[in-house]
PDB file of C-alpha atoms in Angstrom:
ATOM      1  CA  MET G   1     104.331 134.542-103.422  1.00  0.00           C
ATOM      2  CA  SER G   2     101.132 135.176-104.483  1.00  0.00           C
ATOM      3  CA  GLU G   3      97.765 133.610-106.112  1.00  0.00           C
ATOM      4  CA  PRO G   4      97.528 132.643-110.180  1.00  0.00           C
ATOM      5  CA  THR G   5      95.524 134.999-111.403  1.00  0.00           C
ATOM      6  CA  THR G   6      92.845 133.329-113.270  1.00  0.00           C
ATOM      7  CA  GLY G   7      90.985 133.949-117.234  1.00  0.00           C
ATOM      8  CA  ALA G   8      94.192 135.178-118.631  1.00  0.00           C
ATOM      9  CA  SER G   9      93.170 134.255-122.762  1.00  0.00           C
ATOM     10  CA  PRO G  10      94.508 131.171-124.162  1.00  0.00           C
ATOM     11  CA  PRO G  11      98.100 132.079-126.149  1.00  0.00           C
ATOM     12  CA  ALA G  12      98.101 133.433-129.281  1.00  0.00           C
ATOM     13  CA  PRO G  13     100.292 131.751-132.674  1.00  0.00           C
ATOM     14  CA  HIS G  14     104.250 132.785-132.271  1.00  0.00           C
ATOM     15  CA  HIS G  15     105.148 135.111-135.292  1.00  0.00           C
ATOM     16  CA  PRO G  16     109.172 135.604-135.379  1.00  0.00           C
ATOM     17  CA  ARG G  17     111.243 138.449-135.900  1.00  0.00           C
ATOM     18  CA  ARG G  18     114.429 138.400-137.384  1.00  0.00           C
ATOM     19  CA  SER G  19     116.297 138.810-133.818  1.00  0.00           C
ATOM     20  CA  GLU G  20     120.305 138.803-132.918  1.00  0.00           C
ATOM     21  CA  VAL G  21     121.634 137.334-129.638  1.00  0.00           C
ATOM     22  CA  VAL G  22     122.438 140.127-127.471  1.00  0.00           C
ATOM     23  CA  PHE G  23     124.069 138.557-124.873  1.00  0.00           C
ATOM     24  CA  THR G  24     125.287 134.863-123.931  1.00  0.00           C
ATOM     25  CA  ALA G  25     125.608 133.550-120.491  1.00  0.00           C
ATOM     26  CA  ASP G  26     129.242 132.856-118.972  1.00  0.00           C
ATOM     27  CA  PHE G  27     128.746 132.077-115.238  1.00  0.00           C
ATOM     28  CA  ALA G  28     132.258 132.347-114.660  1.00  0.00           C
ATOM     29  CA  SER G  29     133.413 135.770-116.216  1.00  0.00           C
ATOM     30  CA  THR G  30     133.412 138.401-113.796  1.00  0.00           C
ATOM     31  CA  ALA G  31     132.786 141.273-116.154  1.00  0.00           C
ATOM     32  CA  GLN G  32     129.800 139.519-116.327  1.00  0.00           C
ATOM     33  CA  TRP G  33     127.779 138.580-113.699  1.00  0.00           C
ATOM     34  CA  THR G  34     128.199 139.693-109.657  1.00  0.00           C
ATOM     35  CA  ALA G  35     127.889 136.832-107.592  1.00  0.00           C
ATOM     36  CA  GLY G  36     126.734 136.952-104.034  1.00  0.00           C
ATOM     37  CA  ARG G  37     125.001 140.172-103.784  1.00  0.00           C
ATOM     38  CA  SER G  38     121.956 141.988-105.591  1.00  0.00           C
ATOM     39  CA  SER G  39     119.448 144.784-104.358  1.00  0.00           C
ATOM     40  CA  ALA G  40     116.652 142.330-104.579  1.00  0.00           C
ATOM     41  CA  TYR G  41     117.864 141.829-101.165  1.00  0.00           C
ATOM     42  CA  PRO G  42     117.507 144.136 -97.779  1.00  0.00           C
ATOM     43  CA  GLY G  43     120.975 145.818 -97.872  1.00  0.00           C
ATOM     44  CA  GLY G  44     122.419 144.095-100.984  1.00  0.00           C
ATOM     45  CA  GLY G  45     121.739 140.748 -98.814  1.00  0.00           C
ATOM     46  CA  PRO G  46     123.211 138.680 -97.756  1.00  0.00           C
ATOM     47  CA  VAL G  47     119.792 137.005 -96.403  1.00  0.00           C
ATOM     48  CA  ASN G  48     116.584 138.531 -96.632  1.00  0.00           C
ATOM     49  CA  PRO G  49     113.991 135.604 -93.723  1.00  0.00           C
ATOM     50  CA  ASP G  50     111.192 137.701 -95.296  1.00  0.00           C
ATOM     51  CA  ASP G  51     111.070 136.581 -98.218  1.00  0.00           C
ATOM     52  CA  ASP G  52     110.731 132.760 -97.008  1.00  0.00           C
ATOM     53  CA  LYS G  53     114.710 131.803 -98.198  1.00  0.00           C
ATOM     54  CA  LEU G  54     116.347 130.654 -95.351  1.00  0.00           C
ATOM     55  CA  ASP G  55     119.686 132.474 -97.758  1.00  0.00           C
ATOM     56  CA  HIS G  56     123.080 133.028 -97.076  1.00  0.00           C
ATOM     57  CA  LEU G  57     124.251 134.655 -99.990  1.00  0.00           C
ATOM     58  CA  VAL G  58     128.203 133.980-100.553  1.00  0.00           C
ATOM     59  CA  ASP G  59     130.800 135.175-103.347  1.00  0.00           C
ATOM     60  CA  ASP G  60     132.007 131.532-103.397  1.00  0.00           C
ATOM     61  CA  ALA G  61     132.707 130.440-107.228  1.00  0.00           C
ATOM     62  CA  GLY G  62     131.092 126.736-106.529  1.00  0.00           C
ATOM     63  CA  HIS G  63     128.325 128.406-105.644  1.00  0.00           C
ATOM     64  CA  SER G  64     127.565 129.970-109.017  1.00  0.00           C
ATOM     65  CA  ARG G  65     130.242 130.251-111.379  1.00  0.00           C
ATOM     66  CA  SER G  66     129.607 126.549-112.737  1.00  0.00           C
ATOM     67  CA  GLY G  67     126.520 127.039-114.172  1.00  0.00           C
ATOM     68  CA  VAL G  68     125.698 124.819-111.579  1.00  0.00           C
ATOM     69  CA  PHE G  69     124.195 127.026-108.708  1.00  0.00           C
ATOM     70  CA  ARG G  70     124.631 125.806-104.767  1.00  0.00           C
ATOM     71  CA  ALA G  71     122.814 125.892-101.666  1.00  0.00           C
ATOM     72  CA  THR G  72     124.368 124.212 -99.014  1.00  0.00           C
ATOM     73  CA  ARG G  73     123.709 123.956 -95.121  1.00  0.00           C
ATOM     74  CA  ARG G  74     125.009 126.667 -92.747  1.00  0.00           C
ATOM     75  CA  PRO G  75     125.087 125.361 -88.336  1.00  0.00           C
ATOM     76  CA  ASP G  76     123.817 128.331 -88.049  1.00  0.00           C
ATOM     77  CA  GLY G  77     120.697 127.103 -89.437  1.00  0.00           C
ATOM     78  CA  THR G  78     120.938 129.082 -92.964  1.00  0.00           C
ATOM     79  CA  TRP G  79     122.341 127.452 -96.082  1.00  0.00           C
ATOM     80  CA  ASP G  80     124.866 129.659 -98.055  1.00  0.00           C
ATOM     81  CA  THR G  81     123.241 129.966-101.220  1.00  0.00           C
ATOM     82  CA  GLY G  82     124.471 130.370-105.451  1.00  0.00           C
ATOM     83  CA  LEU G  83     123.114 133.940-106.847  1.00  0.00           C
ATOM     84  CA  LEU G  84     124.741 135.380-110.501  1.00  0.00           C
ATOM     85  CA  THR G  85     122.869 138.992-111.192  1.00  0.00           C
ATOM     86  CA  THR G  86     124.101 141.070-114.324  1.00  0.00           C
ATOM     87  CA  GLU G  87     123.504 144.168-111.210  1.00  0.00           C
ATOM     88  CA  ASP G  88     126.739 145.938-110.243  1.00  0.00           C
ATOM     89  CA  SER G  89     128.640 143.623-113.133  1.00  0.00           C
ATOM     90  CA  GLU G  90     131.180 145.843-115.483  1.00  0.00           C
ATOM     91  CA  GLU G  91     129.004 144.918-118.324  1.00  0.00           C
ATOM     92  CA  GLU G  92     125.855 145.672-116.896  1.00  0.00           C
ATOM     93  CA  PHE G  93     123.819 143.496-119.859  1.00  0.00           C
ATOM     94  CA  VAL G  94     120.124 144.994-119.554  1.00  0.00           C
ATOM     95  CA  LEU G  95     117.080 143.255-120.645  1.00  0.00           C
ATOM     96  CA  LEU G  96     115.025 145.512-122.806  1.00  0.00           C
ATOM     97  CA  ALA G  97     111.388 145.594-123.835  1.00  0.00           C
ATOM     98  CA  GLY G  98     110.690 142.958-127.005  1.00  0.00           C
ATOM     99  CA  ASP G  99     113.907 140.795-125.760  1.00  0.00           C
ATOM    100  CA  VAL G 100     113.826 137.063-125.767  1.00  0.00           C
ATOM    101  CA  LEU G 101     115.293 134.859-123.388  1.00  0.00           C
ATOM    102  CA  GLU G 102     115.698 131.090-124.125  1.00  0.00           C
ATOM    103  CA  ALA G 103     117.447 128.817-121.355  1.00  0.00           C
ATOM    104  CA  ARG G 104     118.195 125.256-121.112  1.00  0.00           C
ATOM    105  CA  VAL G 105     118.174 124.396-117.313  1.00  0.00           C
ATOM    106  CA  ARG G 106     118.589 121.247-114.414  1.00  0.00           C
ATOM    107  CA  LEU G 107     115.571 121.118-112.188  1.00  0.00           C
ATOM    108  CA  PRO G 108     116.542 119.661-108.676  1.00  0.00           C
ATOM    109  CA  THR G 109     115.624 116.871-106.583  1.00  0.00           C
ATOM    110  CA  GLU G 110     115.723 118.526-102.894  1.00  0.00           C
ATOM    111  CA  THR G 111     112.961 119.197-100.846  1.00  0.00           C
ATOM    112  CA  GLY G 112     113.930 122.984-100.147  1.00  0.00           C
ATOM    113  CA  ALA G 113     114.879 124.649-102.617  1.00  0.00           C
ATOM    114  CA  TRP G 114     113.656 127.334-105.189  1.00  0.00           C
ATOM    115  CA  PRO G 115     115.602 127.707-108.348  1.00  0.00           C
ATOM    116  CA  ALA G 116     114.206 130.324-110.042  1.00  0.00           C
ATOM    117  CA  ILE G 117     115.757 132.584-112.852  1.00  0.00           C
ATOM    118  CA  TRP G 118     114.658 136.496-112.483  1.00  0.00           C
ATOM    119  CA  THR G 119     114.633 140.669-113.638  1.00  0.00           C
ATOM    120  CA  TRP G 120     114.645 143.058-111.420  1.00  0.00           C
ATOM    121  CA  ARG G 121     116.208 147.348-111.161  1.00  0.00           C
ATOM    122  CA  ASP G 122     115.588 149.799-108.495  1.00  0.00           C
ATOM    123  CA  GLY G 123     113.148 147.861-106.165  1.00  0.00           C
ATOM    124  CA  GLY G 124     110.908 145.710-109.367  1.00  0.00           C
ATOM    125  CA  GLN G 125     110.823 145.730-112.736  1.00  0.00           C
ATOM    126  CA  GLU G 126     110.409 141.340-111.985  1.00  0.00           C
ATOM    127  CA  VAL G 127     109.063 139.491-114.795  1.00  0.00           C
ATOM    128  CA  ASP G 128     110.131 135.529-113.108  1.00  0.00           C
ATOM    129  CA  VAL G 129     110.765 133.677-116.744  1.00  0.00           C
ATOM    130  CA  PHE G 130     110.373 130.493-114.268  1.00  0.00           C
ATOM    131  CA  GLU G 131     109.806 129.549-110.182  1.00  0.00           C
ATOM    132  CA  TYR G 132     110.256 126.172-109.606  1.00  0.00           C
ATOM    133  CA  HIS G 133     109.877 123.576-106.251  1.00  0.00           C
ATOM    134  CA  PRO G 134     110.282 119.959-105.948  1.00  0.00           C
ATOM    135  CA  ASP G 135     107.421 119.357-103.668  1.00  0.00           C
ATOM    136  CA  HIS G 136     104.978 120.468-106.464  1.00  0.00           C
ATOM    137  CA  PRO G 137     106.806 118.298-108.783  1.00  0.00           C
ATOM    138  CA  ASP G 138     105.379 118.765-112.477  1.00  0.00           C
ATOM    139  CA  LEU G 139     104.647 122.796-112.112  1.00  0.00           C
ATOM    140  CA  LEU G 140     106.320 125.814-112.974  1.00  0.00           C
ATOM    141  CA  GLU G 141     105.590 129.409-111.571  1.00  0.00           C
ATOM    142  CA  LEU G 142     105.137 131.925-114.258  1.00  0.00           C
ATOM    143  CA  THR G 143     104.731 135.762-112.812  1.00  0.00           C
ATOM    144  CA  ASN G 144     105.176 139.347-114.623  1.00  0.00           C
ATOM    145  CA  HIS G 145     104.918 141.355-111.658  1.00  0.00           C
ATOM    146  CA  VAL G 146     105.474 144.013-113.174  1.00  0.00           C
ATOM    147  CA  ARG G 147     101.809 143.934-114.569  1.00  0.00           C
ATOM    148  CA  GLY G 148     100.223 141.901-112.261  1.00  0.00           C
ATOM    149  CA  SER G 149      99.455 138.458-113.812  1.00  0.00           C
ATOM    150  CA  GLN G 150     100.454 134.294-113.025  1.00  0.00           C
ATOM    151  CA  ARG G 151      99.612 131.049-114.279  1.00  0.00           C
ATOM    152  CA  TYR G 152     101.128 128.206-112.130  1.00  0.00           C
ATOM    153  CA  VAL G 153     101.864 125.247-115.704  1.00  0.00           C
ATOM    154  CA  HIS G 154     101.494 121.786-114.670  1.00  0.00           C
ATOM    155  CA  HIS G 155     102.680 119.389-117.695  1.00  0.00           C
ATOM    156  CA  ASP G 156     104.581 116.406-118.419  1.00  0.00           C
ATOM    157  CA  ALA G 157     107.874 116.841-118.843  1.00  0.00           C
ATOM    158  CA  VAL G 158     108.567 119.390-115.292  1.00  0.00           C
ATOM    159  CA  ARG G 159     109.821 117.205-112.798  1.00  0.00           C
ATOM    160  CA  PRO G 160     112.624 116.328-110.600  1.00  0.00           C
ATOM    161  CA  GLY G 161     115.731 116.967-111.698  1.00  0.00           C
ATOM    162  CA  ALA G 162     114.490 117.209-115.517  1.00  0.00           C
ATOM    163  CA  TRP G 163     116.172 119.166-117.938  1.00  0.00           C
ATOM    164  CA  ILE G 164     113.988 121.421-119.770  1.00  0.00           C
ATOM    165  CA  ASP G 165     114.148 124.500-122.278  1.00  0.00           C
ATOM    166  CA  LEU G 166     112.931 127.455-121.540  1.00  0.00           C
ATOM    167  CA  ARG G 167     111.641 130.722-123.602  1.00  0.00           C
ATOM    168  CA  THR G 168     110.467 134.034-122.995  1.00  0.00           C
ATOM    169  CA  GLU G 169     109.761 137.106-124.352  1.00  0.00           C
ATOM    170  CA  PHE G 170     109.385 140.247-122.529  1.00  0.00           C
ATOM    171  CA  GLY G 171     106.474 142.260-125.019  1.00  0.00           C
ATOM    172  CA  ARG G 172     104.918 145.592-124.450  1.00  0.00           C
ATOM    173  CA  HIS G 173     102.249 144.309-124.746  1.00  0.00           C
ATOM    174  CA  SER G 174     101.968 140.684-123.113  1.00  0.00           C
ATOM    175  CA  VAL G 175     105.025 138.572-122.272  1.00  0.00           C
ATOM    176  CA  ASP G 176     104.736 134.876-123.606  1.00  0.00           C
ATOM    177  CA  TRP G 177     106.636 131.492-122.024  1.00  0.00           C
ATOM    178  CA  TRP G 178     107.588 128.770-123.809  1.00  0.00           C
ATOM    179  CA  LEU G 179     108.512 125.172-122.483  1.00  0.00           C
ATOM    180  CA  ASN G 180     110.464 122.126-124.856  1.00  0.00           C
ATOM    181  CA  GLY G 181     109.049 124.722-127.383  1.00  0.00           C
ATOM    182  CA  GLU G 182     105.342 124.820-126.415  1.00  0.00           C
ATOM    183  CA  GLN G 183     103.863 128.122-125.737  1.00  0.00           C
ATOM    184  CA  VAL G 184     102.302 127.760-122.553  1.00  0.00           C
ATOM    185  CA  PHE G 185     101.002 131.843-121.271  1.00  0.00           C
ATOM    186  CA  ALA G 186     101.008 134.615-122.670  1.00  0.00           C
ATOM    187  CA  ASP G 187      99.372 136.957-119.612  1.00  0.00           C
ATOM    188  CA  ARG G 188      98.177 140.192-122.109  1.00  0.00           C
ATOM    189  CA  ARG G 189      99.736 142.294-120.552  1.00  0.00           C
ATOM    190  CA  GLY G 190     103.021 142.978-120.902  1.00  0.00           C
ATOM    191  CA  VAL G 191     105.483 145.006-119.689  1.00  0.00           C
ATOM    192  CA  GLY G 192     105.346 148.026-121.612  1.00  0.00           C
ATOM    193  CA  ARG G 193     107.599 150.237-123.815  1.00  0.00           C
ATOM    194  CA  ARG G 194     110.425 151.408-121.157  1.00  0.00           C
ATOM    195  CA  TRP G 195     110.847 148.483-119.450  1.00  0.00           C
ATOM    196  CA  HIS G 196     113.626 147.431-118.747  1.00  0.00           C
ATOM    197  CA  ALA G 197     115.815 144.890-115.682  1.00  0.00           C
ATOM    198  CA  PHE G 198     119.266 142.974-114.958  1.00  0.00           C
ATOM    199  CA  LEU G 199     119.336 139.378-115.152  1.00  0.00           C
ATOM    200  CA  ILE G 200     119.172 137.416-112.271  1.00  0.00           C
ATOM    201  CA  VAL G 201     119.733 134.190-112.049  1.00  0.00           C
ATOM    202  CA  ASN G 202     119.929 132.337-108.690  1.00  0.00           C
ATOM    203  CA  LEU G 203     119.347 128.912-106.362  1.00  0.00           C
ATOM    204  CA  SER G 204     116.793 130.063-103.148  1.00  0.00           C
ATOM    205  CA  VAL G 205     115.669 127.898 -99.818  1.00  0.00           C
ATOM    206  CA  CYS G 206     112.742 127.972 -98.415  1.00  0.00           C
ATOM    207  CA  ALA G 207     112.113 128.477 -94.833  1.00  0.00           C
ATOM    208  CA  GLY G 208     108.811 126.641 -94.711  1.00  0.00           C
ATOM    209  CA  ARG G 209     106.039 129.687 -94.664  1.00  0.00           C
ATOM    210  CA  TYR G 210     104.927 129.053 -98.406  1.00  0.00           C
ATOM    211  CA  HIS G 211     106.497 124.832 -99.412  1.00  0.00           C
ATOM    212  CA  PRO G 212     108.313 123.166 -97.171  1.00  0.00           C
ATOM    213  CA  PRO G 213     112.495 123.764 -95.724  1.00  0.00           C
ATOM    214  CA  PRO G 214     114.674 121.096 -96.825  1.00  0.00           C
ATOM    215  CA  GLU G 215     115.020 117.726 -94.781  1.00  0.00           C
ATOM    216  CA  PRO G 216     117.050 117.729 -92.095  1.00  0.00           C
ATOM    217  CA  GLU G 217     119.717 115.006 -93.653  1.00  0.00           C
ATOM    218  CA  THR G 218     119.774 117.202 -96.594  1.00  0.00           C
ATOM    219  CA  THR G 219     122.524 119.425 -96.983  1.00  0.00           C
ATOM    220  CA  GLU G 220     123.999 119.753-100.275  1.00  0.00           C
ATOM    221  CA  MET G 221     121.396 120.807-102.970  1.00  0.00           C
ATOM    222  CA  THR G 222     122.146 122.107-106.332  1.00  0.00           C
ATOM    223  CA  TYR G 223     120.091 122.962-110.177  1.00  0.00           C
ATOM    224  CA  GLU G 224     122.107 123.644-113.450  1.00  0.00           C
ATOM    225  CA  VAL G 225     121.697 126.264-116.057  1.00  0.00           C
ATOM    226  CA  GLY G 226     123.095 124.659-119.707  1.00  0.00           C
ATOM    227  CA  SER G 227     122.417 127.301-121.979  1.00  0.00           C
ATOM    228  CA  LEU G 228     120.825 131.351-121.567  1.00  0.00           C
ATOM    229  CA  VAL G 229     120.535 133.076-123.978  1.00  0.00           C
ATOM    230  CA  VAL G 230     118.784 136.651-124.689  1.00  0.00           C
ATOM    231  CA  ARG G 231     118.404 137.569-128.690  1.00  0.00           C
ATOM    232  CA  ARG G 232     116.905 141.042-129.143  1.00  0.00           C
ATOM    233  CA  PRO G 233     114.490 142.208-132.311  1.00  0.00           C
ATOM    234  CA  ALA G 234     116.522 143.933-135.207  1.00  0.00           C
ATOM    235  CA  ASP G 235     116.638 147.295-135.849  1.00  0.00           C
ATOM    236  CA  ASP G 236     113.706 147.280-138.160  1.00  0.00           C
ATOM    237  CA  ASP G 237     111.217 144.775-136.625  1.00  0.00           C
ATOM    238  CA  ALA G 238     111.714 146.668-132.973  1.00  0.00           C
TER     239      ALA G 238
END
């Protein structure tokens, strides 16, 4: 995790473009989603301790396929965790520059929970729609790793257990984020014209380097994605 950048330009007014829905998440679909492995983890997983994660990825449907992403403590100190990605799925849906992702999520309450929606391809191309840690209860982390920008957003709507609406536009010249209909960050850097990446939705567990690990008595944690769609500008607006 990196520190937030400073001095970014304030958000610009949003001018909606004509678009069509090109992806509607059905987390139960094995054609849309691969469960329990990702090239973002060494060897595809199941563990990634160098990223300060206690994760042990599992493809068990109860950890991800309902849209409730679950982590459960294992006897060895790691956690069985749910992760879904479009990478290596039958459909292999790919986000493109200009796409807009909209999601409704319920934030977790347990210390150590680390939910995220993000992108990945070929060792990078990462843009974080959001990351959240309940030990910073009112803060969302929004990051464009492709061109090195980040904003920590404090907001009254953000709190453990809250439902929030997220919107991210992966623009060529600016990645823009909205929270509950309010634009909260426009990074003025974007992802470039040729950017494309797979989608990842998961719940990780913190190991303690950046955020505290789970309390000893905690054995399970969850967060929920109630809906997720991707819209793409119409051809004449692209």
